[in-house]
mmCIF file of C-alpha atoms in Angstrom:
data_model
loop_
_atom_site.group_PDB
_atom_site.id
_atom_site.type_symbol
_atom_site.label_atom_id
_atom_site.label_comp_id
_atom_site.label_asym_id
_atom_site.label_seq_id
_atom_site.Cartn_x
_atom_site.Cartn_y
_atom_site.Cartn_z
ATOM 1 C CA MET A 1 -14.861 7.992 16.147
ATOM 2 C CA LYS A 2 -13.254 4.632 16.121
ATOM 3 C CA LYS A 3 -11.837 5.265 19.645
ATOM 4 C CA ILE A 4 -15.474 5.989 21.105
ATOM 5 C CA LEU A 5 -16.759 2.652 19.344
ATOM 6 C CA PHE A 6 -14.194 0.723 20.823
ATOM 7 C CA SER A 7 -14.718 1.941 24.211
ATOM 8 C CA LEU A 8 -18.430 1.555 24.066
ATOM 9 C CA PHE A 9 -17.841 -2.145 22.755
ATOM 10 C CA LEU A 10 -15.540 -2.752 25.717
ATOM 11 C CA LEU A 11 -17.969 -0.967 28.307
ATOM 12 C CA ILE A 12 -20.956 -2.918 27.028
ATOM 13 C CA SER A 13 -19.202 -6.259 26.766
ATOM 14 C CA PHE A 14 -18.086 -5.909 30.602
ATOM 15 C CA ALA A 15 -20.927 -4.128 31.885
ATOM 16 C CA GLY A 16 -23.223 -7.342 32.070
ATOM 17 C CA ARG A 17 -20.470 -9.525 33.506
ATOM 18 C CA SER A 18 -20.421 -11.407 36.713
ATOM 19 C CA SER A 19 -17.849 -10.133 39.020
ATOM 20 C CA ASP A 20 -16.524 -13.690 39.533
ATOM 21 C CA SER A 21 -12.747 -14.280 39.291
ATOM 22 C CA LEU A 22 -11.745 -10.897 37.467
ATOM 23 C CA LYS A 23 -8.298 -11.033 36.745
ATOM 24 C CA ILE A 24 -6.454 -7.838 37.250
ATOM 25 C CA GLY A 25 -2.491 -6.827 36.590
ATOM 26 C CA LEU A 26 -1.045 -3.789 37.889
ATOM 27 C CA MET A 27 2.343 -2.055 37.413
ATOM 28 C CA THR A 28 3.336 1.390 38.328
ATOM 29 C CA ASP A 29 6.094 4.027 37.977
ATOM 30 C CA VAL A 30 7.245 2.643 35.063
ATOM 31 C CA HIS A 31 9.075 5.756 33.813
ATOM 32 C CA TYR A 32 8.942 5.057 30.160
ATOM 33 C CA PHE A 33 11.852 7.040 28.167
ATOM 34 C CA SER A 34 11.407 6.599 24.365
ATOM 35 C CA SER A 35 14.427 5.667 22.449
ATOM 36 C CA ARG A 36 13.816 8.209 20.118
ATOM 37 C CA LEU A 37 14.898 10.974 22.504
ATOM 38 C CA ALA A 38 18.385 10.011 22.809
ATOM 39 C CA ASP A 39 19.753 10.019 19.487
ATOM 40 C CA SER A 40 23.109 7.718 19.819
ATOM 41 C CA PRO A 41 25.097 5.409 22.326
ATOM 42 C CA ARG A 42 26.745 8.613 23.747
ATOM 43 C CA ALA A 43 23.262 10.142 24.033
ATOM 44 C CA GLU A 44 22.052 6.921 25.852
ATOM 45 C CA LEU A 45 25.142 7.055 28.218
ATOM 46 C CA LEU A 46 24.567 10.780 28.853
ATOM 47 C CA PHE A 47 20.676 9.927 29.898
ATOM 48 C CA GLU A 48 21.947 6.894 32.165
ATOM 49 C CA LYS A 49 24.560 9.326 33.844
ATOM 50 C CA SER A 50 22.137 11.732 34.415
ATOM 51 C CA THR A 51 19.252 9.408 35.598
ATOM 52 C CA GLY A 52 20.659 5.861 36.607
ATOM 53 C CA ARG A 53 18.493 4.443 33.999
ATOM 54 C CA ASN A 54 19.466 2.192 30.995
ATOM 55 C CA ILE A 55 17.155 2.709 28.154
ATOM 56 C CA ALA A 56 17.535 -0.629 26.595
ATOM 57 C CA LEU A 57 17.583 -2.556 29.776
ATOM 58 C CA PHE A 58 14.361 -0.856 31.228
ATOM 59 C CA HIS A 59 12.626 -1.358 27.962
ATOM 60 C CA GLU A 60 13.546 -5.055 28.286
ATOM 61 C CA VAL A 61 12.163 -5.198 31.925
ATOM 62 C CA LEU A 62 8.894 -3.527 30.711
ATOM 63 C CA ASP A 63 8.834 -5.961 27.927
ATOM 64 C CA THR A 64 9.359 -8.754 30.123
ATOM 65 C CA VAL A 65 6.301 -7.845 32.260
ATOM 66 C CA ILE A 66 3.885 -7.230 29.463
ATOM 67 C CA ALA A 67 4.858 -10.823 27.831
ATOM 68 C CA LYS A 68 4.439 -12.373 31.125
ATOM 69 C CA MET A 69 0.948 -10.732 31.706
ATOM 70 C CA SER A 70 0.041 -11.407 28.287
ATOM 71 C CA THR A 71 -0.193 -15.198 29.115
ATOM 72 C CA GLN A 72 -2.428 -14.625 32.139
ATOM 73 C CA LYS A 73 -5.769 -13.853 30.321
ATOM 74 C CA LEU A 74 -6.090 -10.707 32.159
ATOM 75 C CA ASP A 75 -9.590 -8.837 32.513
ATOM 76 C CA PHE A 76 -7.926 -5.258 33.474
ATOM 77 C CA LEU A 77 -4.502 -3.610 33.862
ATOM 78 C CA PHE A 78 -4.031 -1.153 36.251
ATOM 79 C CA ILE A 79 -1.037 1.732 35.971
ATOM 80 C CA PRO A 80 -1.318 4.402 38.859
ATOM 81 C CA GLY A 81 1.046 7.238 37.304
ATOM 82 C CA ASP A 82 4.640 7.889 36.455
ATOM 83 C CA LEU A 83 4.083 6.268 32.888
ATOM 84 C CA THR A 84 6.852 8.566 31.612
ATOM 85 C CA GLN A 85 10.333 9.414 32.644
ATOM 86 C CA HIS A 86 9.642 13.108 32.728
ATOM 87 C CA GLY A 87 6.562 13.958 30.658
ATOM 88 C CA GLU A 88 8.005 13.620 27.315
ATOM 89 C CA ARG A 89 5.252 13.747 24.692
ATOM 90 C CA GLN A 90 7.134 11.482 22.670
ATOM 91 C CA SER A 91 7.468 8.968 25.472
ATOM 92 C CA HIS A 92 3.676 9.231 26.209
ATOM 93 C CA LEU A 93 3.074 8.190 22.430
ATOM 94 C CA ASP A 94 5.551 5.187 22.262
ATOM 95 C CA PHE A 95 4.146 3.937 25.782
ATOM 96 C CA VAL A 96 0.756 3.882 24.294
ATOM 97 C CA GLU A 97 1.970 1.765 21.402
ATOM 98 C CA LYS A 98 3.570 -0.663 24.255
ATOM 99 C CA LEU A 99 0.178 -0.917 26.016
ATOM 100 C CA LYS A 100 -1.644 -1.842 22.274
ATOM 101 C CA LEU A 101 -0.661 -5.332 23.070
ATOM 102 C CA PHE A 102 -3.121 -5.728 25.858
ATOM 103 C CA ARG A 103 -5.779 -3.957 24.102
ATOM 104 C CA GLN A 104 -5.576 -6.321 21.151
ATOM 105 C CA LYS A 105 -6.079 -9.328 23.422
ATOM 106 C CA GLY A 106 -9.319 -7.586 25.060
ATOM 107 C CA VAL A 107 -7.844 -6.304 28.077
ATOM 108 C CA ARG A 108 -8.951 -3.003 29.557
ATOM 109 C CA ILE A 109 -6.471 -0.557 30.597
ATOM 110 C CA PHE A 110 -6.724 2.091 33.663
ATOM 111 C CA VAL A 111 -4.169 4.997 33.945
ATOM 112 C CA LEU A 112 -3.630 7.610 35.821
ATOM 113 C CA PRO A 113 -0.935 10.737 35.556
ATOM 114 C CA GLY A 114 1.757 10.860 38.111
ATOM 115 C CA ASN A 115 3.991 13.754 39.119
ATOM 116 C CA HIS A 116 6.161 13.060 36.317
ATOM 117 C CA ASP A 117 3.534 12.997 33.425
ATOM 118 C CA VAL A 118 1.676 16.474 32.718
ATOM 119 C CA ASN A 119 2.864 19.839 31.945
ATOM 120 C CA ILE A 120 6.336 19.217 32.858
ATOM 121 C CA PRO A 121 8.397 22.331 32.240
ATOM 122 C CA ASN A 122 11.825 20.577 32.180
ATOM 123 C CA SER A 123 11.311 17.621 29.889
ATOM 124 C CA LYS A 124 14.344 16.428 28.150
ATOM 125 C CA ARG A 125 16.092 14.607 25.076
ATOM 126 C CA TYR A 126 19.513 13.930 25.004
ATOM 127 C CA THR A 127 22.307 14.423 22.383
ATOM 128 C CA ALA A 128 25.797 13.041 22.636
ATOM 129 C CA ASP A 129 26.816 16.056 24.413
ATOM 130 C CA GLU A 130 23.824 17.694 26.303
ATOM 131 C CA ALA A 131 20.298 17.482 27.598
ATOM 132 C CA LEU A 132 17.793 19.631 25.676
ATOM 133 C CA LEU A 133 14.404 20.863 26.459
ATOM 134 C CA VAL A 134 11.536 18.992 24.739
ATOM 135 C CA GLU A 135 7.684 19.056 24.674
ATOM 136 C CA SER A 136 5.526 17.695 27.335
ATOM 137 C CA VAL A 137 1.816 17.370 27.324
ATOM 138 C CA SER A 138 -1.214 19.244 28.602
ATOM 139 C CA SER A 139 -3.708 17.839 30.963
ATOM 140 C CA GLU A 140 -6.118 17.768 27.754
ATOM 141 C CA GLU A 141 -3.424 16.232 25.959
ATOM 142 C CA PHE A 142 -3.177 13.279 28.377
ATOM 143 C CA ALA A 143 -6.594 12.649 28.535
ATOM 144 C CA ASP A 144 -6.873 12.432 24.683
ATOM 145 C CA ILE A 145 -3.545 10.482 24.232
ATOM 146 C CA TYR A 146 -4.890 7.863 27.107
ATOM 147 C CA GLY A 147 -8.658 8.278 26.011
ATOM 148 C CA ASP A 148 -8.878 4.170 25.472
ATOM 149 C CA PHE A 149 -7.299 3.782 28.808
ATOM 150 C CA GLY A 150 -9.865 5.165 31.107
ATOM 151 C CA TYR A 151 -10.856 8.621 30.069
ATOM 152 C CA THR A 152 -12.877 8.206 26.621
ATOM 153 C CA GLY A 153 -15.421 5.613 28.428
ATOM 154 C CA ALA A 154 -15.480 7.037 31.991
ATOM 155 C CA LEU A 155 -18.772 7.155 33.740
ATOM 156 C CA SER A 156 -17.950 10.291 35.114
ATOM 157 C CA ARG A 157 -15.253 13.007 34.756
ATOM 158 C CA ASP A 158 -13.802 15.295 37.685
ATOM 159 C CA THR A 159 -13.758 18.857 36.306
ATOM 160 C CA ALA A 160 -11.008 20.046 38.737
ATOM 161 C CA SER A 161 -8.606 17.277 37.730
ATOM 162 C CA LEU A 162 -7.919 14.086 35.580
ATOM 163 C CA SER A 163 -9.812 12.239 38.059
ATOM 164 C CA TYR A 164 -12.240 9.631 36.674
ATOM 165 C CA LEU A 165 -14.974 6.803 37.318
ATOM 166 C CA ALA A 166 -15.072 3.751 35.305
ATOM 167 C CA ALA A 167 -17.208 0.593 35.475
ATOM 168 C CA LEU A 168 -15.478 -2.623 35.559
ATOM 169 C CA THR A 169 -18.578 -4.460 35.592
ATOM 170 C CA ASP A 170 -22.158 -3.732 36.603
ATOM 171 C CA SER A 171 -21.451 -3.941 40.287
ATOM 172 C CA ILE A 172 -17.741 -2.804 40.572
ATOM 173 C CA TRP A 173 -16.529 0.446 39.909
ATOM 174 C CA LEU A 174 -12.856 1.817 39.983
ATOM 175 C CA LEU A 175 -12.685 5.567 41.351
ATOM 176 C CA CYS A 176 -9.257 7.007 39.784
ATOM 177 C CA PHE A 177 -8.047 10.019 41.745
ATOM 178 C CA ASP A 178 -5.604 12.527 40.021
ATOM 179 C CA THR A 179 -3.434 13.717 43.089
ATOM 180 C CA ASN A 180 -0.832 15.479 41.036
ATOM 181 C CA ARG A 181 -0.254 19.228 41.195
ATOM 182 C CA TRP A 182 0.305 19.672 37.362
ATOM 183 C CA SER A 183 -1.205 22.868 37.081
ATOM 184 C CA GLU A 184 1.133 24.470 39.659
ATOM 185 C CA ASN A 185 4.374 23.499 37.594
ATOM 186 C CA GLU A 186 6.340 26.295 36.718
ATOM 187 C CA THR A 187 10.038 25.548 36.414
ATOM 188 C CA HIS A 188 9.759 21.859 37.384
ATOM 189 C CA SER A 189 7.510 19.099 38.410
ATOM 190 C CA ILE A 190 5.924 19.069 41.984
ATOM 191 C CA SER A 191 6.516 15.875 43.766
ATOM 192 C CA GLY A 192 3.882 16.340 46.462
ATOM 193 C CA GLY A 193 0.235 15.713 45.727
ATOM 194 C CA LYS A 194 -2.996 16.397 46.946
ATOM 195 C CA ILE A 195 -6.758 15.769 46.608
ATOM 196 C CA THR A 196 -8.348 19.210 46.144
ATOM 197 C CA SER A 197 -12.014 19.781 47.974
ATOM 198 C CA ARG A 198 -13.638 19.790 44.697
ATOM 199 C CA THR A 199 -12.262 16.533 43.764
ATOM 200 C CA LEU A 200 -12.973 15.037 47.065
ATOM 201 C CA ALA A 201 -16.742 16.296 47.069
ATOM 202 C CA TRP A 202 -16.903 14.706 43.691
ATOM 203 C CA ALA A 203 -15.586 11.417 44.817
ATOM 204 C CA LEU A 204 -17.769 11.338 47.945
ATOM 205 C CA ASP A 205 -20.900 11.882 45.650
ATOM 206 C CA ILE A 206 -19.599 8.517 43.761
ATOM 207 C CA LEU A 207 -19.261 6.814 46.915
ATOM 208 C CA ARG A 208 -22.714 7.737 48.267
ATOM 209 C CA GLU A 209 -24.284 6.469 44.813
ATOM 210 C CA ALA A 210 -22.348 3.273 44.960
ATOM 211 C CA LYS A 211 -23.679 2.490 48.576
ATOM 212 C CA GLU A 212 -27.103 3.291 47.293
ATOM 213 C CA LYS A 213 -26.752 1.071 44.490
ATOM 214 C CA ASN A 214 -24.631 -2.005 46.298
ATOM 215 C CA ILE A 215 -21.792 -1.232 44.381
ATOM 216 C CA THR A 216 -18.233 -1.939 45.277
ATOM 217 C CA VAL A 217 -15.721 0.679 44.585
ATOM 218 C CA LEU A 218 -11.921 0.131 44.186
ATOM 219 C CA GLY A 219 -9.846 3.476 44.341
ATOM 220 C CA MET A 220 -6.488 4.262 42.411
ATOM 221 C CA MET A 221 -4.127 7.090 43.165
ATOM 222 C CA HIS A 222 -0.545 8.000 42.559
ATOM 223 C CA HIS A 223 0.287 9.419 45.972
ATOM 224 C CA GLY A 224 0.033 7.341 48.988
ATOM 225 C CA LEU A 225 -3.449 7.621 50.926
ATOM 226 C CA VAL A 226 -1.738 6.289 54.350
ATOM 227 C CA GLU A 227 1.742 6.219 56.005
ATOM 228 C CA HIS A 228 3.596 3.020 54.948
ATOM 229 C CA VAL A 229 6.597 3.426 57.399
ATOM 230 C CA PRO A 230 7.070 5.027 60.889
ATOM 231 C CA TYR A 231 6.988 9.038 60.794
ATOM 232 C CA GLN A 232 6.629 8.916 56.787
ATOM 233 C CA ALA A 233 4.613 12.203 57.066
ATOM 234 C CA SER A 234 7.724 13.708 58.816
ATOM 235 C CA PHE A 235 10.618 12.572 56.591
ATOM 236 C CA PHE A 236 8.950 11.850 53.332
ATOM 237 C CA ALA A 237 5.960 13.938 53.201
ATOM 238 C CA ASP A 238 5.708 14.320 49.478
ATOM 239 C CA TYR A 239 4.756 10.579 49.344
ATOM 240 C CA LEU A 240 1.513 11.107 50.891
ATOM 241 C CA ILE A 241 -1.492 13.348 50.268
ATOM 242 C CA PRO A 242 -1.728 16.172 53.244
ATOM 243 C CA GLU A 243 -3.473 15.634 56.070
ATOM 244 C CA TRP A 244 -3.634 11.959 55.104
ATOM 245 C CA LYS A 245 -5.358 10.753 58.500
ATOM 246 C CA LYS A 246 -8.366 13.193 57.807
ATOM 247 C CA THR A 247 -8.898 12.118 54.207
ATOM 248 C CA ALA A 248 -8.390 8.559 54.652
ATOM 249 C CA THR A 249 -10.746 8.637 57.553
ATOM 250 C CA THR A 250 -13.276 10.432 55.105
ATOM 251 C CA LEU A 251 -12.992 8.003 52.291
ATOM 252 C CA ALA A 252 -12.896 4.810 54.618
ATOM 253 C CA ASP A 253 -16.113 6.060 56.261
ATOM 254 C CA ALA A 254 -17.732 6.744 52.761
ATOM 255 C CA GLY A 255 -17.220 3.222 52.093
ATOM 256 C CA LEU A 256 -13.933 2.864 49.947
ATOM 257 C CA GLN A 257 -11.816 -0.087 51.240
ATOM 258 C CA ILE A 258 -9.207 -0.452 48.638
ATOM 259 C CA VAL A 259 -6.954 2.009 46.903
ATOM 260 C CA PHE A 260 -3.998 1.011 44.598
ATOM 261 C CA THR A 261 -1.026 3.732 44.994
ATOM 262 C CA GLY A 262 2.619 4.160 43.491
ATOM 263 C CA HIS A 263 5.174 7.205 43.714
ATOM 264 C CA PHE A 264 7.089 5.710 46.921
ATOM 265 C CA HIS A 265 8.719 2.939 44.734
ATOM 266 C CA ALA A 266 8.109 0.352 47.412
ATOM 267 C CA ASN A 267 5.955 -2.770 47.884
ATOM 268 C CA ASP A 268 3.805 -2.087 50.710
ATOM 269 C CA ILE A 269 0.090 -2.695 51.822
ATOM 270 C CA THR A 270 -1.103 -0.868 54.906
ATOM 271 C CA ARG A 271 -4.370 -1.134 56.506
ATOM 272 C CA PHE A 272 -5.945 1.793 58.158
ATOM 273 C CA ALA A 273 -9.106 1.878 60.317
ATOM 274 C CA SER A 274 -11.032 5.239 60.984
ATOM 275 C CA PRO A 275 -11.891 6.241 64.642
ATOM 276 C CA THR A 276 -15.447 4.626 63.688
ATOM 277 C CA GLY A 277 -13.947 1.228 62.786
ATOM 278 C CA ASN A 278 -13.922 1.578 58.906
ATOM 279 C CA THR A 279 -11.063 0.129 57.362
ATOM 280 C CA VAL A 280 -9.236 0.962 54.065
ATOM 281 C CA TYR A 281 -6.062 -0.828 52.604
ATOM 282 C CA ASP A 282 -3.447 1.307 50.596
ATOM 283 C CA ILE A 283 -1.705 -1.277 48.523
ATOM 284 C CA ALA A 284 1.576 0.494 47.417
ATOM 285 C CA THR A 285 3.407 -1.055 44.457
ATOM 286 C CA GLY A 286 7.080 -0.592 43.580
ATOM 287 C CA SER A 287 8.604 0.867 40.294
ATOM 288 C CA LEU A 288 9.412 -1.117 37.389
ATOM 289 C CA ALA A 289 12.486 1.229 36.907
ATOM 290 C CA GLN A 290 13.911 0.455 40.120
ATOM 291 C CA TYR A 291 15.090 -2.570 42.344
ATOM 292 C CA PRO A 292 13.144 -5.228 42.875
ATOM 293 C CA PHE A 293 11.241 -4.587 39.498
ATOM 294 C CA PRO A 294 7.629 -5.694 41.082
ATOM 295 C CA TYR A 295 4.402 -6.081 39.505
ATOM 296 C CA ARG A 296 1.289 -7.528 41.142
ATOM 297 C CA MET A 297 -1.217 -10.141 39.703
ATOM 298 C CA MET A 298 -4.743 -10.187 41.527
ATOM 299 C CA THR A 299 -7.961 -11.792 41.397
ATOM 300 C CA PHE A 300 -11.307 -10.098 42.539
ATOM 301 C CA ASP A 301 -14.697 -11.627 42.903
ATOM 302 C CA GLY A 302 -16.643 -8.763 44.565
ATOM 303 C CA LYS A 303 -15.839 -10.320 48.046
ATOM 304 C CA ARG A 304 -12.310 -10.640 48.217
ATOM 305 C CA LEU A 305 -9.025 -9.644 46.741
ATOM 306 C CA SER A 306 -6.225 -11.878 46.023
ATOM 307 C CA ILE A 307 -2.722 -10.369 45.600
ATOM 308 C CA ASP A 308 0.442 -12.270 44.263
ATOM 309 C CA THR A 309 3.555 -10.024 43.584
ATOM 310 C CA ARG A 310 6.068 -11.010 41.188
ATOM 311 C CA PHE A 311 9.244 -9.989 40.295
ATOM 312 C CA VAL A 312 11.608 -9.160 37.116
ATOM 313 C CA THR A 313 14.906 -11.118 38.282
ATOM 314 C CA SER A 314 16.926 -11.290 35.208
ATOM 315 C CA VAL A 315 16.837 -10.055 31.723
ATOM 316 C CA SER A 316 18.953 -10.986 28.653
ATOM 317 C CA GLY A 317 22.749 -10.496 29.394
ATOM 318 C CA MET A 318 22.231 -9.513 33.200
ATOM 319 C CA SER A 319 21.042 -12.578 35.083
ATOM 320 C CA ASP A 320 21.683 -10.931 38.256
ATOM 321 C CA LEU A 321 19.423 -7.868 37.611
ATOM 322 C CA GLN A 322 18.243 -8.064 41.127
ATOM 323 C CA GLU A 323 21.759 -7.937 42.854
ATOM 324 C CA GLN A 324 22.935 -5.240 40.629
ATOM 325 C CA TYR A 325 20.269 -2.847 41.218
ATOM 326 C CA GLN A 326 19.935 -3.454 44.885
ATOM 327 C CA ALA A 327 23.389 -2.336 45.026
ATOM 328 C CA LYS A 328 22.774 0.759 42.857
ATOM 329 C CA MET A 329 19.832 1.563 45.477
ATOM 330 C CA GLU A 330 22.102 1.292 48.346
ATOM 331 C CA ASP A 331 24.857 3.361 46.591
ATOM 332 C CA PHE A 332 22.288 6.203 45.512
ATOM 333 C CA ALA A 333 20.888 6.313 49.116
ATOM 334 C CA ARG A 334 24.111 6.713 50.712
ATOM 335 C CA GLU A 335 24.998 9.498 48.529
ATOM 336 C CA ILE A 336 21.904 11.507 48.946
ATOM 337 C CA LEU A 337 20.759 10.755 52.431
ATOM 338 C CA PRO A 338 23.370 12.867 54.372
ATOM 339 C CA ALA A 339 21.979 15.939 52.610
ATOM 340 C CA LYS A 340 18.496 15.196 53.030
ATOM 341 C CA LEU A 341 19.430 14.817 56.965
ATOM 342 C CA ARG A 342 20.855 18.361 56.597
ATOM 343 C CA ARG A 343 17.917 19.951 54.827
ATOM 344 C CA MET A 344 15.618 18.467 57.626
ATOM 345 C CA GLY A 345 17.507 20.389 60.284
ATOM 346 C CA LEU A 346 19.212 17.178 61.998
ATOM 347 C CA SER A 347 22.454 18.050 63.027
ATOM 348 C CA LEU A 348 24.439 15.238 63.985
ATOM 349 C CA PRO A 349 27.809 14.372 65.038
ATOM 350 C CA ASP A 350 29.786 12.475 62.122
ATOM 351 C CA ASP A 351 29.543 9.148 64.075
ATOM 352 C CA ALA A 352 25.841 9.360 64.727
ATOM 353 C CA ARG A 353 25.094 10.658 61.179
ATOM 354 C CA ASP A 354 27.089 7.669 59.548
ATOM 355 C CA ALA A 355 25.397 5.045 61.700
ATOM 356 C CA LEU A 356 21.992 6.615 60.891
ATOM 357 C CA VAL A 357 22.435 6.624 57.160
ATOM 358 C CA ASP A 358 23.607 3.146 57.134
ATOM 359 C CA LEU A 359 20.168 2.283 59.309
ATOM 360 C CA LEU A 360 18.166 4.070 56.777
ATOM 361 C CA VAL A 361 19.808 2.515 53.941
ATOM 362 C CA ARG A 362 18.933 -1.105 55.169
ATOM 363 C CA ILE A 363 15.577 -0.006 56.078
ATOM 364 C CA LEU A 364 14.846 1.149 52.581
ATOM 365 C CA VAL A 365 16.161 -1.834 50.966
ATOM 366 C CA LEU A 366 13.765 -4.104 53.116
ATOM 367 C CA HIS A 367 10.958 -1.740 52.597
ATOM 368 C CA VAL A 368 10.983 -1.460 48.939
ATOM 369 C CA TYR A 369 10.819 -5.383 48.480
ATOM 370 C CA GLY A 370 8.142 -5.695 50.996
ATOM 371 C CA ASP A 371 7.531 -8.046 53.900
ATOM 372 C CA GLU A 372 10.233 -6.458 56.056
ATOM 373 C CA GLU A 373 11.998 -8.575 58.485
ATOM 374 C CA THR A 374 14.709 -7.726 61.100
ATOM 375 C CA ASP A 375 17.726 -9.869 59.689
ATOM 376 C CA ASP A 376 21.620 -9.449 61.286
ATOM 377 C CA ALA A 377 22.705 -6.791 59.156
ATOM 378 C CA LEU A 378 19.827 -4.605 60.254
ATOM 379 C CA ARG A 379 19.968 -5.681 63.838
ATOM 380 C CA GLN A 380 23.734 -4.613 64.028
ATOM 381 C CA SER A 381 22.800 -1.310 62.215
ATOM 382 C CA ILE A 382 20.381 -0.391 64.784
ATOM 383 C CA ASN A 383 22.545 -1.578 67.586
ATOM 384 C CA ASN A 384 25.201 0.768 66.199
ATOM 385 C CA PHE A 385 23.046 3.666 65.894
ATOM 386 C CA ALA A 386 21.570 3.152 69.484
ATOM 387 C CA ALA A 387 25.248 2.797 70.756
ATOM 388 C CA VAL A 388 26.298 6.009 69.167
ATOM 389 C CA LEU A 389 23.385 7.644 71.005
ATOM 390 C CA GLY A 390 24.304 6.114 74.254
ATOM 391 C CA ASN A 391 21.469 3.286 74.501
ATOM 392 C CA GLU A 392 23.736 0.159 74.162
ATOM 393 C CA ASP A 393 20.752 -1.856 75.777
ATOM 394 C CA PHE A 394 18.153 -1.119 73.097
ATOM 395 C CA ASP A 395 16.293 -4.131 72.223
ATOM 396 C CA ALA A 396 16.612 -4.426 67.889
ATOM 397 C CA GLU A 397 13.681 -6.917 67.931
ATOM 398 C CA SER A 398 11.266 -3.936 69.473
ATOM 399 C CA PHE A 399 11.857 -1.964 66.412
ATOM 400 C CA GLN A 400 8.699 -1.787 64.259
ATOM 401 C CA LEU A 401 9.683 -2.070 60.440
ATOM 402 C CA ASP A 402 6.456 -2.758 58.903
ATOM 403 C CA PHE A 403 2.652 -1.825 59.232
ATOM 404 C CA PRO A 404 0.419 -4.730 59.059
ATOM 405 C CA PRO A 405 -0.861 -6.618 56.894
ATOM 406 C CA ALA A 406 1.594 -8.684 54.736
ATOM 407 C CA ASP A 407 2.972 -7.064 51.443
ATOM 408 C CA ASN A 408 3.483 -9.298 48.703
ATOM 409 C CA ARG A 409 0.861 -12.234 49.139
ATOM 410 C CA LEU A 410 -2.480 -11.518 50.868
ATOM 411 C CA ILE A 411 -6.152 -11.861 50.648
ATOM 412 C CA ILE A 412 -8.322 -8.944 51.524
ATOM 413 C CA GLU A 413 -12.041 -9.692 52.528
ATOM 414 C CA ILE A 414 -14.283 -6.893 51.489
ATOM 415 C CA GLU A 415 -17.044 -5.854 53.800
ATOM 416 C CA ARG A 416 -20.471 -5.548 52.220
#
């Protein structure tokens, strides 16, 4: 009963509000792991060796963001998925406790699951010597645990997924798409996502109603709606919904102009125009559990969305957080990329493979930060790869790194 009354109070208090200067925070892919699931320093070390994540450090990164956001008098906080490390029930419960600071300040919070959050068959806890299976959460449990963060006070719930519709004000709605495939998980979580035909039909009904009532709709989902890098659908298909051009066109033509996403762990904003000229912006935000530790601060007045990206650059005992974790990212990418290229069927001579890996690593590091520019190191990598392929005259400046518009600071005009 307390949950219902609290949600109704928030809904009523915001429903009659003007849409002037709404202040919105956004963080995503937190991958929160409860310290209760690693029972000793040796267990924490085993977790770090297994995942590359230091529990205490990443908790401090999250605490830093919460503290900074708490001074901004936010109206809303959006979190589009991967709330937990790998779906551990205890991690969900402890993460909710972290979010209560915002609730106490009157901030309305809206979350969605990511592919690491619901019905995870291989969630784990750690002892000094081994990783053991631990309880995850069902879809019903997820909606209950996060009832105060979108589900209890929803204007509409999709019956085919954990998607829902929320009212931010009397003239602005938030349409939250659950794009995850948690119902298909058997031995592990499925990274790829989709919008089912039933969920899409539900969403299009909402967008039609919104158009009739002159209501602006913002969207949120975990997986990318549109490509953020060239050939993303070929090289990183799991980070996009299938048939992304068709779905993006359908949603843009139905009036959806903004969608907030995560999953790819990169800061990037891409503008997509349908064949009829309708535009949707996919605003992807990087992970708080990975370099460069970004979060967004935004204002929205119903006509324009102003986006400012901020980064956690240091924590206690690590003033060079960015530098250390950029190096970790580069090392990890160099380790896994050769195997990924082989799985894709790319059989290359050793020198060509090494040159391509070096190029991809440099592109990745630039992409996750956002607003990529071709620097001297990247030019050299591009030229090295071109030379290995026998194309010494390739113009590195012609290489397209980033789709428009800007990624980290931007004002988007909403068409009415």
